[in-house]
XYZ file of C-alpha atoms in Angstrom:
282
model
C 7.080 -12.710 -15.443
C 3.744 -14.085 -14.271
C 2.831 -13.868 -10.602
C -0.354 -15.591 -9.409
C -1.034 -15.662 -5.665
C -4.612 -16.183 -4.599
C -4.745 -18.463 -1.529
C -8.023 -20.021 -0.453
C -8.580 -17.500 2.367
C -8.423 -14.647 -0.171
C -11.055 -16.221 -2.415
C -13.241 -16.730 0.655
C -12.688 -13.194 1.876
C -13.557 -11.717 -1.518
C -16.841 -13.566 -1.465
C -17.618 -12.486 2.100
C -16.784 -8.865 1.296
C -19.251 -8.970 -1.621
C -21.923 -10.384 0.648
C -21.320 -7.796 3.366
C -21.236 -4.886 0.943
C -25.010 -4.329 1.178
C -24.714 -3.779 4.926
C -22.068 -1.007 4.744
C -22.483 2.666 3.922
C -19.096 3.397 2.453
C -15.615 2.087 1.726
C -12.256 3.118 3.256
C -9.661 1.866 0.778
C -6.092 1.737 2.003
C -3.308 2.037 -0.561
C 0.451 2.150 -0.153
C 1.740 5.720 -0.787
C 4.849 4.212 -2.443
C 2.703 2.392 -5.055
C -0.635 4.233 -5.089
C -1.973 2.704 -8.322
C -0.472 -0.802 -8.036
C -1.877 -1.196 -4.538
C -5.469 -0.675 -5.791
C -7.324 -3.922 -6.122
C -9.537 -3.835 -9.265
C -11.830 -6.444 -7.697
C -12.979 -3.654 -5.364
C -14.463 -1.683 -8.251
C -16.526 -4.731 -9.221
C -18.003 -5.331 -5.762
C -18.214 -1.820 -4.262
C -20.481 -0.332 -6.887
C -21.233 3.340 -6.229
C -20.533 3.274 -2.492
C -18.783 6.470 -1.309
C -15.053 5.840 -1.028
C -12.324 7.374 1.077
C -8.811 6.547 -0.121
C -6.112 6.482 2.543
C -2.504 6.434 1.392
C -0.575 4.706 4.155
C 3.199 4.723 4.809
C 3.556 8.312 3.572
C 6.652 8.574 5.775
C 8.341 5.969 3.515
C 7.314 7.722 0.290
C 8.592 10.718 -1.692
C 6.607 13.672 -0.322
C 6.433 15.448 -3.691
C 5.101 12.310 -5.392
C 2.539 11.758 -2.610
C 1.219 15.295 -3.109
C 0.883 14.680 -6.861
C -0.957 11.389 -6.292
C -3.316 12.988 -3.761
C -4.053 15.780 -6.204
C -4.916 13.202 -8.850
C -6.960 10.883 -6.567
C -8.979 13.763 -5.159
C -10.383 14.476 -8.607
C -12.453 11.281 -8.362
C -12.546 10.429 -4.627
C -11.667 11.940 -1.295
C -8.064 11.008 -0.504
C -5.779 11.537 2.465
C -2.272 10.334 3.346
C -0.903 9.323 6.785
C 2.046 8.017 8.700
C -0.038 5.447 10.591
C 2.451 5.220 13.473
C 2.606 8.943 14.230
C -0.271 10.920 12.730
C -3.530 11.511 14.614
C -6.220 9.709 12.716
C -9.518 9.748 14.594
C -10.838 13.241 13.885
C -9.622 13.459 10.292
C -10.979 10.055 9.267
C -14.247 10.533 11.135
C -14.788 14.000 9.580
C -13.908 12.701 6.102
C -16.470 9.915 6.450
C -19.124 12.311 7.698
C -18.438 14.590 4.779
C -18.818 11.702 2.287
C -22.109 10.635 3.944
C -23.488 14.161 4.372
C -25.899 14.056 1.497
C -27.390 10.700 2.577
C -27.696 11.849 6.139
C -29.485 15.056 5.116
C -32.012 12.998 3.129
C -32.580 10.750 6.134
C -33.122 13.712 8.422
C -35.546 15.246 5.959
C -37.530 12.030 6.225
C -37.424 12.149 9.991
C -34.783 9.458 10.351
C -31.915 9.967 12.780
C -28.769 8.664 11.027
C -27.010 5.785 12.812
C -23.242 5.455 12.997
C -21.554 5.182 9.609
C -20.521 1.618 8.850
C -17.399 1.596 6.670
C -15.632 -1.418 5.238
C -11.834 -1.156 5.427
C -10.243 -2.787 2.434
C -6.770 -3.087 0.943
C -4.129 -5.451 -0.328
C -1.934 -7.448 2.096
C 0.640 -5.578 4.208
C -0.837 -2.160 3.421
C -1.442 -1.322 7.049
C -5.118 -2.115 7.681
C -4.650 -3.574 11.157
C -2.393 -0.705 12.237
C -4.919 1.775 10.805
C -7.807 0.190 12.726
C -5.836 -0.079 16.007
C -4.756 3.553 15.847
C -8.206 4.769 14.800
C -10.024 2.893 17.553
C -7.224 3.717 20.104
C -6.963 0.093 21.178
C -5.501 -3.124 19.879
C -8.376 -4.864 18.137
C -6.601 -6.134 15.004
C -3.495 -8.288 14.763
C -0.553 -6.631 13.058
C 2.590 -7.981 11.373
C 4.967 -6.734 8.677
C 4.026 -9.513 6.325
C 1.044 -10.338 4.100
C -1.893 -12.525 5.039
C -2.282 -11.929 8.831
C -5.968 -10.895 9.000
C -8.128 -13.844 7.888
C -11.729 -12.954 8.841
C -14.194 -10.048 8.762
C -14.827 -8.278 12.078
C -16.776 -5.242 13.330
C -14.957 -2.495 15.221
C -16.637 0.443 16.923
C -14.507 3.589 16.596
C -16.853 6.225 18.117
C -20.492 7.191 18.069
C -20.163 8.319 14.438
C -18.148 5.516 12.912
C -17.967 1.727 12.858
C -15.515 -0.312 10.816
C -15.655 -3.731 9.208
C -12.082 -5.068 9.081
C -11.279 -7.356 6.155
C -8.335 -9.587 5.178
C -5.823 -8.308 2.662
C -6.977 -9.458 -0.747
C -5.090 -9.579 -4.040
C -6.553 -10.482 -7.413
C -5.815 -13.759 -9.221
C -3.475 -12.496 -11.946
C -1.574 -9.338 -12.704
C -2.078 -8.282 -16.333
C 0.668 -5.655 -16.058
C 4.083 -7.108 -15.137
C 5.066 -3.941 -13.340
C 2.246 -4.379 -10.820
C 3.799 -7.592 -9.541
C 7.216 -5.937 -9.347
C 5.930 -2.950 -7.425
C 4.018 -5.153 -4.952
C 7.056 -7.410 -4.614
C 9.246 -4.462 -3.658
C 6.846 -3.405 -0.884
C 6.330 -6.918 0.513
C 2.660 -7.271 -0.428
C 3.214 -10.740 -1.907
C 4.713 -13.802 -0.283
C 8.364 -14.296 -1.277
C 7.538 -17.940 -1.948
C 5.979 -17.007 -5.306
C 8.279 -14.129 -6.315
C 11.237 -13.944 -8.733
C 13.297 -12.156 -6.066
C 16.265 -11.560 -8.374
C 14.097 -9.801 -10.962
C 12.409 -7.663 -8.347
C 15.767 -6.629 -6.799
C 17.085 -5.663 -10.239
C 13.915 -3.700 -10.952
C 14.280 -1.842 -7.624
C 17.960 -1.114 -8.155
C 17.337 0.181 -11.663
C 14.576 2.503 -10.309
C 16.880 3.834 -7.610
C 19.696 4.447 -10.104
C 17.333 6.334 -12.482
C 15.468 8.366 -9.867
C 17.433 8.404 -6.632
C 21.088 7.725 -7.505
C 22.437 9.622 -4.505
C 20.613 7.256 -2.165
C 22.648 4.338 -3.569
C 25.820 6.346 -3.421
C 25.245 7.459 0.155
C 24.027 4.049 1.396
C 26.895 1.955 0.054
C 29.680 4.544 -0.407
C 30.181 3.722 -4.071
C 30.554 5.619 -7.313
C 27.268 5.315 -9.210
C 27.631 4.428 -12.918
C 25.167 3.637 -15.716
C 26.288 -0.016 -15.682
C 23.997 -1.837 -13.234
C 26.291 -4.857 -13.013
C 29.181 -2.593 -12.080
C 27.047 -1.076 -9.335
C 26.167 -4.548 -8.012
C 29.865 -5.489 -8.047
C 30.754 -2.310 -6.124
C 28.061 -3.000 -3.482
C 29.309 -6.590 -3.147
C 32.844 -5.324 -2.658
C 31.756 -2.805 0.021
C 29.797 -5.485 1.894
C 32.564 -8.078 1.582
C 30.615 -10.474 -0.668
C 33.758 -11.435 -2.471
C 35.590 -14.780 -2.878
C 38.307 -16.186 -5.128
C 35.504 -16.912 -7.595
C 34.481 -13.247 -7.771
C 31.613 -11.308 -6.208
C 28.416 -13.000 -4.941
C 25.778 -11.412 -7.177
C 22.779 -13.241 -5.644
C 23.779 -12.434 -2.069
C 24.106 -8.775 -3.042
C 20.671 -8.691 -4.634
C 19.220 -10.423 -1.597
C 20.795 -7.710 0.545
C 19.311 -5.037 -1.652
C 15.749 -6.301 -1.450
C 16.030 -6.714 2.289
C 17.281 -3.179 2.787
C 14.543 -1.831 0.513
C 11.919 -3.514 2.673
C 13.681 -2.475 5.880
C 13.248 1.137 4.689
C 16.931 1.842 4.360
C 16.004 4.038 1.375
C 13.276 6.061 3.067
C 11.441 8.666 1.040
C 11.185 6.518 -2.128
C 8.094 6.303 -4.311
C 8.370 3.329 -6.623
C 5.329 4.066 -8.735
C 5.910 7.660 -9.719
C 2.902 9.823 -10.746
C 4.535 11.322 -13.854
C 5.455 7.829 -15.175
C 2.111 6.183 -14.398
C -0.561 8.838 -15.187
C 1.057 11.399 -17.467
């Protein structure tokens, strides 16, 4: 499978981000807690240089809590990392304090030279549909960024004042031109980070179902009221039968897989981490 999705606005945004990088003090990188490694854009490493970086794992409420803790432990060895439910958790103080902590050394040097540090200017970056607009709206306590549960909503860079300590530069969600690892595309397809127009939906649904059967079989059993077996086609047939996707020609496999991918994205299997720490890092 080869997925390539790099619309014109993404190429433009990448160039603008690189140009604006000199004017920012640090990076706030948002990643999806369900796919913490796959939702990291390698382009960022090329353009961010040595800027201090705060990693925020979003959608922790949709992820496996144990896996999120393992990912945070790992990420905090190289960066400062936090995880949030963007719709419920209080963000302002924790994010502001984390940014001040990352900028502490630079601010101390400025004060020693008689310079009063200005507000931290942080660039908020992340792939499409990771929650940047929700993050900024909650952090600034007002609606300043457009939100939608689909990729490609934010199209331009904008400056947002959070408080006297912190300013944000909002950026569009940016992917990279080609995924070298096939699994990256599958993970991002499951979470809705890529337009369905360029996705092999059947392959992604099968990948998701196989992951659920291997790691969370009870979720499938409880959701559809079926007997889970090791035969994935038997499981699909059972789901089709339970949902009434049956005709005199047999069960409708494609309709069943379409249902599965929709219910995955609608969070009917809450508490699922698709990219497990022990399979990715260890």
